[in-house]
Coordinates of C-alpha atoms in Angstrom, one line a residue:
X218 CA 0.0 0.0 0.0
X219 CA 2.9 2.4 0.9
X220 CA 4.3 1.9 -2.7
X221 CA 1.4 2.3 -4.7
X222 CA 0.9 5.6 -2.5
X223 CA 4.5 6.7 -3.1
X224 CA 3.6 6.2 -7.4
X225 CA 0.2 8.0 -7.1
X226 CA 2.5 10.9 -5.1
X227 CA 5.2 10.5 -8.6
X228 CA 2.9 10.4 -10.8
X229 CA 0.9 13.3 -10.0
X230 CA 4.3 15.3 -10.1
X231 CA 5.2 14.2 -13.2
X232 CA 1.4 15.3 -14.2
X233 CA 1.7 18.4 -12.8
X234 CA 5.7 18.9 -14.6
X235 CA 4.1 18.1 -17.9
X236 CA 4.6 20.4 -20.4
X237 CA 3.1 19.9 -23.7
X238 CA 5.5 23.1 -25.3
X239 CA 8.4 21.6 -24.2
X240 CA 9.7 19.5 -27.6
X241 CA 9.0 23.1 -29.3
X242 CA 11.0 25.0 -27.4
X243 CA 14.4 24.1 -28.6
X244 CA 16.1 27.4 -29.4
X245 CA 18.9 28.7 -27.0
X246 CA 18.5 31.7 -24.9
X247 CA 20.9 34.2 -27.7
X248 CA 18.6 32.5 -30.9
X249 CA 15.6 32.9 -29.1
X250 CA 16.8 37.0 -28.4
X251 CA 18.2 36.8 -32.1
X252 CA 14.9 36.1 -33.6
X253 CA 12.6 38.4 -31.1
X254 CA 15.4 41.0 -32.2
X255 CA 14.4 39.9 -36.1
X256 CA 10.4 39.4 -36.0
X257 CA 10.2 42.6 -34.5
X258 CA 12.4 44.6 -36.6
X259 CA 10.4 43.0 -39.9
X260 CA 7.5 43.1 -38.2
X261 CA 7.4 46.9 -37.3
X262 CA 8.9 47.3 -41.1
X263 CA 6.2 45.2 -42.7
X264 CA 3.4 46.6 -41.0
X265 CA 4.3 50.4 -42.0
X266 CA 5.0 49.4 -45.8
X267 CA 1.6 47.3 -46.0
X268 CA -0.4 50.5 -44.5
X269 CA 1.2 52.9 -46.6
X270 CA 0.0 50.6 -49.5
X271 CA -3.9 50.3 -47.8
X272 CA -3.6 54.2 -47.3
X273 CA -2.5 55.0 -50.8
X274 CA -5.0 52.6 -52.5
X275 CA -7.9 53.6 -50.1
X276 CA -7.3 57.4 -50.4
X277 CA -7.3 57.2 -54.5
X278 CA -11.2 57.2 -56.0
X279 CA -9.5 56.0 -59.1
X280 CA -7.7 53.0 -57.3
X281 CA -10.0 51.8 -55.2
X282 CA -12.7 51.7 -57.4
X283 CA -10.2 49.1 -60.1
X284 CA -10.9 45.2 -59.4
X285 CA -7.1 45.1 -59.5
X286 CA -5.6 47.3 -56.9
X287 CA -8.6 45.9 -54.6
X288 CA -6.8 42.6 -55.1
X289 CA -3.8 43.8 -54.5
X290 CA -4.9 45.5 -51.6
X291 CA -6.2 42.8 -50.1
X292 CA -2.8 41.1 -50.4
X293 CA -1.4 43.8 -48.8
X294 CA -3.9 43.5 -46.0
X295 CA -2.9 39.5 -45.4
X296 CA 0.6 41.1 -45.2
X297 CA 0.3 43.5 -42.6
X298 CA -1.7 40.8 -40.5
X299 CA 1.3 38.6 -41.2
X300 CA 3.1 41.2 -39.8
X301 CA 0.8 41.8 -36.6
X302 CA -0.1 38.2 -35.6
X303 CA 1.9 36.2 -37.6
X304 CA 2.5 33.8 -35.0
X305 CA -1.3 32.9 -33.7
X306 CA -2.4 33.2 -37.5
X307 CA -0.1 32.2 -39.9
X308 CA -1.9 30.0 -42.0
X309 CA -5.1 32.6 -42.3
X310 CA -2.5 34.8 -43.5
X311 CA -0.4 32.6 -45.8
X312 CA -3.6 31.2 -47.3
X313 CA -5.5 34.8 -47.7
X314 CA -1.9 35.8 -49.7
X315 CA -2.3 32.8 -52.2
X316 CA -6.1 33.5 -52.6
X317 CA -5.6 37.2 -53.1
X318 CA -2.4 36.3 -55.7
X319 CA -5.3 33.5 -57.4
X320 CA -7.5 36.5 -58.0
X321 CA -5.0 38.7 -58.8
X322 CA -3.7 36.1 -61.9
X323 CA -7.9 35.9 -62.8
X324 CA -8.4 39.5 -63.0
X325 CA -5.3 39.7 -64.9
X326 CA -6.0 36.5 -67.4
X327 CA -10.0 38.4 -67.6
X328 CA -8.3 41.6 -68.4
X329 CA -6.4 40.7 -70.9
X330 CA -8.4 37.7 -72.7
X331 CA -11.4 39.4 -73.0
X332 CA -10.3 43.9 -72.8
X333 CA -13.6 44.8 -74.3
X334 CA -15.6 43.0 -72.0
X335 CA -13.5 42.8 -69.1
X336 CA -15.5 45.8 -67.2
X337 CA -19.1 43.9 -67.5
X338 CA -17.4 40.8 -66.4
X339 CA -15.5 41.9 -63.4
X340 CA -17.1 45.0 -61.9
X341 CA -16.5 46.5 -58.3
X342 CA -19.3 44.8 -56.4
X343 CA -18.3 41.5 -58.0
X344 CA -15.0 42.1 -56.9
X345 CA -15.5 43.0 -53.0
X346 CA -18.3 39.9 -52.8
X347 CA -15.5 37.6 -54.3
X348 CA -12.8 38.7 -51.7
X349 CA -15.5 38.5 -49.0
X350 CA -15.9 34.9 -50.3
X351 CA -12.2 34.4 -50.4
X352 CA -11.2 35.8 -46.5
X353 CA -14.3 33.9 -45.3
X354 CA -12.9 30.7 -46.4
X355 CA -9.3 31.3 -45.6
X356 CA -10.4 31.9 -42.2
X357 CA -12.7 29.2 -41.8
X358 CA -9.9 27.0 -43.4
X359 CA -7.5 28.4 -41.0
X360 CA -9.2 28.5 -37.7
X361 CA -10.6 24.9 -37.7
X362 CA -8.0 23.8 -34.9
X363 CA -9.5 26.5 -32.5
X364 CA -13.3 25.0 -34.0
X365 CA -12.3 21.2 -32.9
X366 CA -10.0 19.7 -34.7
X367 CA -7.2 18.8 -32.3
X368 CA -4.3 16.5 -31.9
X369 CA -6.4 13.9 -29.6
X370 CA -6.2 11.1 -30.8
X371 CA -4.6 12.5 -33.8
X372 CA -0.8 12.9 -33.5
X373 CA 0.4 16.5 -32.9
X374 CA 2.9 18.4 -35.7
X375 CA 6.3 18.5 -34.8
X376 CA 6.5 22.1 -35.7
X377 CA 2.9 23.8 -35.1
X378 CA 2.1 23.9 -31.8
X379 CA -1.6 21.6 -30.7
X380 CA -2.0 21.6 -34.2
X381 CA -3.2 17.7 -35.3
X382 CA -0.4 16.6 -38.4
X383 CA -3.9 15.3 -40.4
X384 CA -4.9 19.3 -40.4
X385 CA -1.8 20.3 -41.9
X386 CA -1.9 17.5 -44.6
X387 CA -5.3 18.9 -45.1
X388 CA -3.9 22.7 -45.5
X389 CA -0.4 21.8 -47.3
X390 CA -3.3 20.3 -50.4
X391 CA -5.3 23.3 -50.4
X392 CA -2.3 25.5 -50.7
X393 CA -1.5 23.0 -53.5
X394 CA -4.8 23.8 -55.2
X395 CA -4.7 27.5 -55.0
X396 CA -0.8 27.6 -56.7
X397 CA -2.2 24.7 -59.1
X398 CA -5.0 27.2 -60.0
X399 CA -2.2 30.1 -59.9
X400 CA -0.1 28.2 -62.4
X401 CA -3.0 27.5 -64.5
X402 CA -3.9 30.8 -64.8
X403 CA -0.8 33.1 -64.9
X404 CA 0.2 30.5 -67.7
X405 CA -2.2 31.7 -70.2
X406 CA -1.7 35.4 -68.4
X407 CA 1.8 34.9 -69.9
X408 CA 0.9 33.7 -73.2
X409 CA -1.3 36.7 -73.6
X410 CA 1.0 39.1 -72.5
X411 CA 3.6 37.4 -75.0
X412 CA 1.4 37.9 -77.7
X413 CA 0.5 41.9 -76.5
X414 CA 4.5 41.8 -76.3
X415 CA 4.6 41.0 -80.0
X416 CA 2.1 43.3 -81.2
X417 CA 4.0 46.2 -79.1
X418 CA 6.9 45.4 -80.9
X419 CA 5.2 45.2 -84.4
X420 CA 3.9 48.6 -83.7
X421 CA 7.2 50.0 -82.0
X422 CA 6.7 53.4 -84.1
X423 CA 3.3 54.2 -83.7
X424 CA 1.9 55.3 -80.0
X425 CA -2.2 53.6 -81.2
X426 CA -4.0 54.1 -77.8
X427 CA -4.4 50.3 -77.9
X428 CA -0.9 49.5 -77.5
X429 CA -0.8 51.7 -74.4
X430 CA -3.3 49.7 -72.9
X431 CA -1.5 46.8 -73.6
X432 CA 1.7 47.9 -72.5
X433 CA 0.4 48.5 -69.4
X434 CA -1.0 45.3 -69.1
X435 CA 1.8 43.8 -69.8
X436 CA 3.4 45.5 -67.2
X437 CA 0.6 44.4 -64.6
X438 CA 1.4 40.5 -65.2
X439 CA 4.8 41.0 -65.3
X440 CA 4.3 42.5 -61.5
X441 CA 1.8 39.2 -60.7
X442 CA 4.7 36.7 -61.6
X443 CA 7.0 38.9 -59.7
X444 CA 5.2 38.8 -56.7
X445 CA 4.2 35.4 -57.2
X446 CA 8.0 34.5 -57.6
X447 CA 8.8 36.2 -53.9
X448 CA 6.2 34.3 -52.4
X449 CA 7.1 30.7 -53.4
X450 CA 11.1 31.7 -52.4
X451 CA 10.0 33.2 -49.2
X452 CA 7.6 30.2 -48.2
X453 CA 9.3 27.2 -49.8
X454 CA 11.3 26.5 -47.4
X455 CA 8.7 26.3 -44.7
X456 CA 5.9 24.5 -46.9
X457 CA 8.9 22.0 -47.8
X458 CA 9.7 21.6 -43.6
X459 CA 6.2 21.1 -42.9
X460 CA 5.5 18.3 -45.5
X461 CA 8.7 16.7 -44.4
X462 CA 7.8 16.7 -40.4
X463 CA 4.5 14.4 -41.9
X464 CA 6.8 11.7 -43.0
X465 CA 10.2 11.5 -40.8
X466 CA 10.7 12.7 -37.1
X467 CA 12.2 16.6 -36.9
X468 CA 15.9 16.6 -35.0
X469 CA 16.1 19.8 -33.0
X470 CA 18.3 21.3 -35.7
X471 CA 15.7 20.8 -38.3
X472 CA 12.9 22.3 -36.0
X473 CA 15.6 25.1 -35.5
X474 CA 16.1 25.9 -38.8
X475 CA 12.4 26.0 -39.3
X476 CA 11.8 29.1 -36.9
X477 CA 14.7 30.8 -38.8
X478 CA 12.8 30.2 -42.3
X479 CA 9.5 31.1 -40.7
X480 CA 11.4 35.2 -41.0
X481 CA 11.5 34.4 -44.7
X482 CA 7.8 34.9 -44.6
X483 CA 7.8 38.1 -42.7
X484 CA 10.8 39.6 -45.2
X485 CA 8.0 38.1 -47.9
X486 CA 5.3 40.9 -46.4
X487 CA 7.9 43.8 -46.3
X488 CA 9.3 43.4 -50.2
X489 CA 6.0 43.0 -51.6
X490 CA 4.8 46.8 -50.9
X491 CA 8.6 47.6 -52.7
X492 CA 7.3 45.8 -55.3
X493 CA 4.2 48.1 -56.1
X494 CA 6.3 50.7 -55.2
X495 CA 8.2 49.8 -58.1
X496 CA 6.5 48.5 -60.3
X497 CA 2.9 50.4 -60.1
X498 CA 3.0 54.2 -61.7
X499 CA -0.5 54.4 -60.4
X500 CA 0.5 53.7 -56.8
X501 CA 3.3 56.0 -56.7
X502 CA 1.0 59.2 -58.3
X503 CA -1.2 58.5 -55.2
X504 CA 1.7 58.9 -53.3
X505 CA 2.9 62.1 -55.0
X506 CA -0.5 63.4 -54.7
X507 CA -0.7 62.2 -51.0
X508 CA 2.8 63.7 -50.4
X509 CA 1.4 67.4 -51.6
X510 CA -2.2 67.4 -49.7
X511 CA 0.2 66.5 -46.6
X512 CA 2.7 69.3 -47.3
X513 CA -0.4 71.8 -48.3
X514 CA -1.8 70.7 -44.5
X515 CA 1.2 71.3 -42.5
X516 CA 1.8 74.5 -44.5
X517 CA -1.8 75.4 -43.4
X518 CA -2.8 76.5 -46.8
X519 CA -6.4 75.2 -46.0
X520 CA -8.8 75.7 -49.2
X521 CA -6.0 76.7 -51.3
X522 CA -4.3 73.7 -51.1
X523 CA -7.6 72.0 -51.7
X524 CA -8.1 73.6 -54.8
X525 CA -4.4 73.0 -56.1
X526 CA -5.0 70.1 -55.6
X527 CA -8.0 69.5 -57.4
X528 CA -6.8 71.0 -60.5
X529 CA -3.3 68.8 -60.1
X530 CA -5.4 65.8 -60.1
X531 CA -7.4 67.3 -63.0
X532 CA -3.8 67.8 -65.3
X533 CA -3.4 63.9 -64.2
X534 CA -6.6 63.0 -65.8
X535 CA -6.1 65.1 -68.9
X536 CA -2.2 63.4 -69.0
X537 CA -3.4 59.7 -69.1
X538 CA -5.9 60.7 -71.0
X539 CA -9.2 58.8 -72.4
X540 CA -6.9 55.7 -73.5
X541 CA -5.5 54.7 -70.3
X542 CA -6.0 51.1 -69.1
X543 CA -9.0 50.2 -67.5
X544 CA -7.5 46.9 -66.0

């Protein structure tokens, strides 16, 4: 009797010493300070390019009323909440990205495939109710841990935290579906803008107004594969990490090496806003433009400025002209 009391007294120890975060934590004290040091940098970094992406898009009648940029902005929205609460969230974040990027390569493939029709087929309110559609699902996909499905009796990932190894099977093949449809799509995006490429060049001497549209839909899927590119480098490594841990058992290196790659995905959110900067003339007018209300506020020149700027966003109008893309 004195022994079986003494292994109920050990046992309820051992209960009470029992910590289920214990094969996760397996970074030292200076990695662990390295990467807080990291996230937060990126983070803070991320989270101001994102919002001066929202902000420019939002503040631009012309930009947020084009399918587009509400695509883009709605990438740019999964990035800054990458950026926020990447770690409690990172598959509604990751999986909003793809679906945003999916849409993106539609709009473009629409856009180009069909140009005279592509305003009837794709108009604002279609475009909000299929992003509505497309978070909705990404968060119900995303959140169906916290709904119930849990590691018991499944086993538990080796790298996700509670989360059951069947649930990330499950999300690893709908991420494979979204960059199938991705592929799919920006495939025949590129063979259109190949063609549009050799009509441009056909017509190299003569500025027709339809080879200004084109060449600035060319530019527009050039930017989707470019920001499609970043994102498969970025996430690869974590995607290819995950799959593994469903197969073999993770050493503590490999689940080391796994929090370092999960930055990759936070250095993915900060270069995609460089990446309109860059490459969107539309985005950076609605900075200049933002830039000058800004200086005419601080300078206090009240209706003046208001009415300078009216007539500066007038001239813009009147540059582009009637012939500028719709897309």
């Amino acid at each position: 009797i004195e022994s079986s009391g003494t292994e109920a007294v050990n046992g309820s120890k051992n209960d009470l010493n029992f910590n289920p975060m214990k094969d996760y934590m397996v970074l030292s004290r200076p990695q662990q300070v390295a990467i807080a040091v990291l996230c937060t940098l990126l983070s803070l970094l991320s989270a101001l390019e994102n919002l001066t992406v929202l902000y420019l898009i939002l503040s631009s009648r012309r930009l947020r009323r084009k399918p587009s940029y509400l695509f883009i902005g709605s990438l740019a929205t999964a990035d800054f909440l990458a950026s926020v609460i990447f770690i409690g969230s990172v598959t509604l974040t990751f999986t909003a990205s793809v679906g945003s990027l999916l849409l993106t390569a539609i709009d473009r493939y629409l856009c180009l495939r069909y140009p005279p029709a592509y305003k009837a087929l794709l108009t604002h309110g279609r475009a909000l109710v299929t992003l509505g559609i497309m978070w909705v699902l990404s968060a119900l996909v995303s959140y169906l841990p916290l709904m119930g499905w849990t590691c018991c009796p499944s086993p538990c990932s080796q790298l996700i935290p509670l989360v059951p190894d069947n649930y990330i099977l499950g999300w690893l093949l709908v991420v494979a579906i979204l960059f199938s449809g991705i592929i799919y799509t920006y495939g025949h995006v590129l063979w259109k803008a190949y063609q549009h490429a050799v009509n441009l060049a056909e017509h190299q001497d003569r500025q027709l107004p339809g080879m200004i549209r084109m060449r600035l839909d060319v530019r527009l899927a050039k930017t989707l594969g470019l920001l499609l590119a970043v994102l498969v480098i970025c996430w690869f490594p974590v995607l290819a990490l995950l799959a593994h841990s469903l197969v073999a058992p993770l050493s503590d290196q490999v689940k080391k090496v796994f929090a370092f790659c999960s930055l990759l995905c936070l250095v993915n959110s900060m270069v995609d806003p460089v990446i309109y900067a860059l490459r969107s003339r539309e985005i950076r007018s609605s900075a200049h433009h933002s830039l000058a209300r800004w200086k005419d506020y601080l300078r206090g020149r009240g209706p003046e400025g208001k009415e300078e700027a009216a007539k500066s966003s007038i001239t813009e109008t009147e540059l582009r002209g009637p012939f500028s893309s719709d897309c």
